[in-house]
């Protein structure tokens, strides 16, 4: 390989690398595409069923409870769960980029993907965490109203504090991811 | 043509375009997947995912760009989604070309003329790049000029030219030792 520039040599190494020779017939592709669609369907179904089970359990709790505060807490948690499920369903369409973007120039597609991720992460408080807060607050109040003993209050404070800390952690993690995605989107402007 | 006859016609055109592209660019798709995924099993899945996306995409192919441009757009977009998904599960770690070039390289004593080692080094280098820069370098390695790279990626001609210039410089510096050994 005399008189060959290093970059040409690298191009040659790249183009002559061994490959497995993976081939897929159209029939096989059709089968796999159908299988993939079924997989997505069942994944969505699992999310809905999990939500429905939680709603049923909370519904039973309402039926069994005679305390207004308890019932209000369960009702608010159900409302929160229904709202989050609706949002998951609505945003489910955004789980993959639109078909038009998938065949467009890479820059456009990349920006579209980053924006989608940013929008999901930057609004996580309003559509995923926030809806549960009223139910949790009323539930904490209901628990405290049952028993004013300091030991019980301390335990409640600990558990609800733990839940609050988890919510704040998830929110901050997502906010940080959104900021990072925003920077990446801004950086793309240089490439245009 | 009746509506009933139109659907099979679309299907057969879709199949025909797919077979044409898969036949001509099968190895290029595998090379591309190799640059995006190091794990051989996940890579096979990625190759299949690209094939499925390509086949699906041909229902909307309007001939406004070449089949090659279309293929690379679809393939890179599928691979970019894959990288974004992987990054979400494995955390950040991709960097820019300039940043990567500033990282200390492996010891020079490891530089041999062995093509497999050079390929492994090249892969390691590419797999650490951010998606857009990775696309530019891959298309350059496939032998495309700046105009074709610009058409596929949507990046400006000036940006692509600058990147290609930088890529050449970085590759020359990183692979020069191996090249000299071969001479």
PDB file of N, CA, C and O in Angstrom, chain A residues 114-124 168-188, chain B residues 87 92:
ATOM      1  N   UNK A 114     -34.919  15.116  19.837  1.00  0.00           N
ATOM      2  CA  UNK A 114     -34.458  15.821  21.035  1.00  0.00           C
ATOM      3  C   UNK A 114     -35.563  16.705  21.620  1.00  0.00           C
ATOM      4  O   UNK A 114     -35.747  16.764  22.829  1.00  0.00           O
ATOM      5  N   UNK A 115     -36.331  17.367  20.735  1.00  0.00           N
ATOM      6  CA  UNK A 115     -37.416  18.230  21.214  1.00  0.00           C
ATOM      7  C   UNK A 115     -38.492  17.401  21.921  1.00  0.00           C
ATOM      8  O   UNK A 115     -39.048  17.807  22.923  1.00  0.00           O
ATOM      9  N   UNK A 116     -38.779  16.248  21.331  1.00  0.00           N
ATOM     10  CA  UNK A 116     -39.782  15.344  21.896  1.00  0.00           C
ATOM     11  C   UNK A 116     -39.373  14.918  23.313  1.00  0.00           C
ATOM     12  O   UNK A 116     -40.156  14.979  24.245  1.00  0.00           O
ATOM     13  N   UNK A 117     -38.114  14.533  23.440  1.00  0.00           N
ATOM     14  CA  UNK A 117     -37.595  14.110  24.741  1.00  0.00           C
ATOM     15  C   UNK A 117     -37.616  15.279  25.719  1.00  0.00           C
ATOM     16  O   UNK A 117     -37.974  15.114  26.880  1.00  0.00           O
ATOM     17  N   UNK A 118     -37.243  16.481  25.222  1.00  0.00           N
ATOM     18  CA  UNK A 118     -37.211  17.643  26.093  1.00  0.00           C
ATOM     19  C   UNK A 118     -38.611  17.991  26.601  1.00  0.00           C
ATOM     20  O   UNK A 118     -38.814  18.263  27.776  1.00  0.00           O
ATOM     21  N   UNK A 119     -39.598  17.937  25.687  1.00  0.00           N
ATOM     22  CA  UNK A 119     -40.959  18.270  26.085  1.00  0.00           C
ATOM     23  C   UNK A 119     -41.497  17.286  27.121  1.00  0.00           C
ATOM     24  O   UNK A 119     -42.216  17.668  28.036  1.00  0.00           O
ATOM     25  N   UNK A 120     -41.150  16.015  26.958  1.00  0.00           N
ATOM     26  CA  UNK A 120     -41.603  15.008  27.925  1.00  0.00           C
ATOM     27  C   UNK A 120     -40.963  15.227  29.288  1.00  0.00           C
ATOM     28  O   UNK A 120     -41.638  15.153  30.315  1.00  0.00           O
ATOM     29  N   UNK A 121     -39.656  15.497  29.281  1.00  0.00           N
ATOM     30  CA  UNK A 121     -38.944  15.616  30.557  1.00  0.00           C
ATOM     31  C   UNK A 121     -39.203  16.956  31.259  1.00  0.00           C
ATOM     32  O   UNK A 121     -39.288  17.002  32.473  1.00  0.00           O
ATOM     33  N   UNK A 122     -39.359  18.030  30.469  1.00  0.00           N
ATOM     34  CA  UNK A 122     -39.518  19.348  31.112  1.00  0.00           C
ATOM     35  C   UNK A 122     -40.905  19.519  31.722  1.00  0.00           C
ATOM     36  O   UNK A 122     -41.094  20.372  32.579  1.00  0.00           O
ATOM     37  N   UNK A 123     -41.881  18.714  31.283  1.00  0.00           N
ATOM     38  CA  UNK A 123     -43.246  18.891  31.803  1.00  0.00           C
ATOM     39  C   UNK A 123     -43.659  17.746  32.726  1.00  0.00           C
ATOM     40  O   UNK A 123     -44.844  17.575  33.006  1.00  0.00           O
ATOM     41  N   UNK A 124     -42.679  16.965  33.188  1.00  0.00           N
ATOM     42  CA  UNK A 124     -42.999  15.767  33.969  1.00  0.00           C
ATOM     43  C   UNK A 124     -43.789  16.100  35.249  1.00  0.00           C
ATOM     44  O   UNK A 124     -44.635  15.329  35.691  1.00  0.00           O
ATOM     45  N   UNK A 168     -39.449  14.975  44.304  1.00  0.00           N
ATOM     46  CA  UNK A 168     -38.495  16.064  44.010  1.00  0.00           C
ATOM     47  C   UNK A 168     -37.305  15.514  43.227  1.00  0.00           C
ATOM     48  O   UNK A 168     -36.832  16.125  42.262  1.00  0.00           O
ATOM     49  N   UNK A 169     -36.852  14.315  43.608  1.00  0.00           N
ATOM     50  CA  UNK A 169     -35.713  13.688  42.935  1.00  0.00           C
ATOM     51  C   UNK A 169     -36.044  13.441  41.445  1.00  0.00           C
ATOM     52  O   UNK A 169     -35.268  13.802  40.561  1.00  0.00           O
ATOM     53  N   UNK A 170     -37.221  12.844  41.196  1.00  0.00           N
ATOM     54  CA  UNK A 170     -37.633  12.561  39.810  1.00  0.00           C
ATOM     55  C   UNK A 170     -37.762  13.860  39.017  1.00  0.00           C
ATOM     56  O   UNK A 170     -37.299  13.964  37.876  1.00  0.00           O
ATOM     57  N   UNK A 171     -38.365  14.877  39.659  1.00  0.00           N
ATOM     58  CA  UNK A 171     -38.573  16.158  38.986  1.00  0.00           C
ATOM     59  C   UNK A 171     -37.232  16.804  38.624  1.00  0.00           C
ATOM     60  O   UNK A 171     -37.017  17.254  37.500  1.00  0.00           O
ATOM     61  N   UNK A 172     -36.284  16.817  39.605  1.00  0.00           N
ATOM     62  CA  UNK A 172     -34.986  17.463  39.348  1.00  0.00           C
ATOM     63  C   UNK A 172     -34.176  16.708  38.308  1.00  0.00           C
ATOM     64  O   UNK A 172     -33.499  17.308  37.486  1.00  0.00           O
ATOM     65  N   UNK A 173     -34.290  15.375  38.352  1.00  0.00           N
ATOM     66  CA  UNK A 173     -33.570  14.547  37.380  1.00  0.00           C
ATOM     67  C   UNK A 173     -34.057  14.873  35.961  1.00  0.00           C
ATOM     68  O   UNK A 173     -33.274  15.046  35.029  1.00  0.00           O
ATOM     69  N   UNK A 174     -35.379  14.980  35.830  1.00  0.00           N
ATOM     70  CA  UNK A 174     -35.969  15.291  34.528  1.00  0.00           C
ATOM     71  C   UNK A 174     -35.654  16.716  34.101  1.00  0.00           C
ATOM     72  O   UNK A 174     -35.422  16.975  32.919  1.00  0.00           O
ATOM     73  N   UNK A 175     -35.668  17.640  35.078  1.00  0.00           N
ATOM     74  CA  UNK A 175     -35.363  19.041  34.748  1.00  0.00           C
ATOM     75  C   UNK A 175     -33.926  19.154  34.242  1.00  0.00           C
ATOM     76  O   UNK A 175     -33.643  19.876  33.291  1.00  0.00           O
ATOM     77  N   UNK A 176     -33.025  18.386  34.852  1.00  0.00           N
ATOM     78  CA  UNK A 176     -31.623  18.413  34.425  1.00  0.00           C
ATOM     79  C   UNK A 176     -31.485  17.845  33.017  1.00  0.00           C
ATOM     80  O   UNK A 176     -30.793  18.399  32.174  1.00  0.00           O
ATOM     81  N   UNK A 177     -32.218  16.739  32.773  1.00  0.00           N
ATOM     82  CA  UNK A 177     -32.180  16.126  31.437  1.00  0.00           C
ATOM     83  C   UNK A 177     -32.722  17.103  30.401  1.00  0.00           C
ATOM     84  O   UNK A 177     -32.182  17.232  29.299  1.00  0.00           O
ATOM     85  N   UNK A 178     -33.798  17.836  30.763  1.00  0.00           N
ATOM     86  CA  UNK A 178     -34.400  18.803  29.836  1.00  0.00           C
ATOM     87  C   UNK A 178     -33.418  19.926  29.502  1.00  0.00           C
ATOM     88  O   UNK A 178     -33.322  20.354  28.352  1.00  0.00           O
ATOM     89  N   UNK A 179     -32.681  20.387  30.512  1.00  0.00           N
ATOM     90  CA  UNK A 179     -31.691  21.455  30.285  1.00  0.00           C
ATOM     91  C   UNK A 179     -30.596  20.960  29.342  1.00  0.00           C
ATOM     92  O   UNK A 179     -30.173  21.663  28.420  1.00  0.00           O
ATOM     93  N   UNK A 180     -30.172  19.717  29.576  1.00  0.00           N
ATOM     94  CA  UNK A 180     -29.107  19.130  28.748  1.00  0.00           C
ATOM     95  C   UNK A 180     -29.609  18.990  27.296  1.00  0.00           C
ATOM     96  O   UNK A 180     -28.889  19.319  26.347  1.00  0.00           O
ATOM     97  N   UNK A 181     -30.862  18.556  27.138  1.00  0.00           N
ATOM     98  CA  UNK A 181     -31.437  18.407  25.796  1.00  0.00           C
ATOM     99  C   UNK A 181     -31.565  19.763  25.114  1.00  0.00           C
ATOM    100  O   UNK A 181     -31.331  19.898  23.917  1.00  0.00           O
ATOM    101  N   UNK A 182     -31.929  20.784  25.894  1.00  0.00           N
ATOM    102  CA  UNK A 182     -32.049  22.135  25.349  1.00  0.00           C
ATOM    103  C   UNK A 182     -30.723  22.631  24.791  1.00  0.00           C
ATOM    104  O   UNK A 182     -30.675  23.234  23.725  1.00  0.00           O
ATOM    105  N   UNK A 183     -29.654  22.358  25.546  1.00  0.00           N
ATOM    106  CA  UNK A 183     -28.312  22.764  25.089  1.00  0.00           C
ATOM    107  C   UNK A 183     -27.973  22.057  23.782  1.00  0.00           C
ATOM    108  O   UNK A 183     -27.434  22.649  22.857  1.00  0.00           O
ATOM    109  N   UNK A 184     -28.330  20.760  23.710  1.00  0.00           N
ATOM    110  CA  UNK A 184     -28.038  19.986  22.495  1.00  0.00           C
ATOM    111  C   UNK A 184     -28.816  20.532  21.309  1.00  0.00           C
ATOM    112  O   UNK A 184     -28.308  20.617  20.190  1.00  0.00           O
ATOM    113  N   UNK A 185     -30.083  20.951  21.552  1.00  0.00           N
ATOM    114  CA  UNK A 185     -30.909  21.511  20.477  1.00  0.00           C
ATOM    115  C   UNK A 185     -30.294  22.832  19.994  1.00  0.00           C
ATOM    116  O   UNK A 185     -30.187  23.087  18.798  1.00  0.00           O
ATOM    117  N   UNK A 186     -29.867  23.667  20.969  1.00  0.00           N
ATOM    118  CA  UNK A 186     -29.232  24.944  20.605  1.00  0.00           C
ATOM    119  C   UNK A 186     -27.966  24.718  19.776  1.00  0.00           C
ATOM    120  O   UNK A 186     -27.706  25.438  18.818  1.00  0.00           O
ATOM    121  N   UNK A 187     -27.195  23.701  20.166  1.00  0.00           N
ATOM    122  CA  UNK A 187     -25.948  23.407  19.454  1.00  0.00           C
ATOM    123  C   UNK A 187     -26.195  23.036  17.989  1.00  0.00           C
ATOM    124  O   UNK A 187     -25.345  23.255  17.130  1.00  0.00           O
ATOM    125  N   UNK A 188     -27.368  22.447  17.728  1.00  0.00           N
ATOM    126  CA  UNK A 188     -27.660  22.022  16.352  1.00  0.00           C
ATOM    127  C   UNK A 188     -27.765  23.203  15.398  1.00  0.00           C
ATOM    128  O   UNK A 188     -27.542  23.067  14.203  1.00  0.00           O
TER     129      UNK A 188
ATOM    130  N   UNK B  87     -28.557   5.743  25.262  1.00  0.00           N
ATOM    131  CA  UNK B  87     -27.978   6.759  26.130  1.00  0.00           C
ATOM    132  C   UNK B  87     -28.864   6.993  27.346  1.00  0.00           C
ATOM    133  O   UNK B  87     -28.405   7.246  28.435  1.00  0.00           O
ATOM    134  N   UNK B  92     -25.142   9.492  29.754  1.00  0.00           N
ATOM    135  CA  UNK B  92     -24.427  10.204  28.700  1.00  0.00           C
ATOM    136  C   UNK B  92     -23.003   9.686  28.552  1.00  0.00           C
ATOM    137  O   UNK B  92     -22.497   8.981  29.391  1.00  0.00           O
TER     138      UNK B  92
END
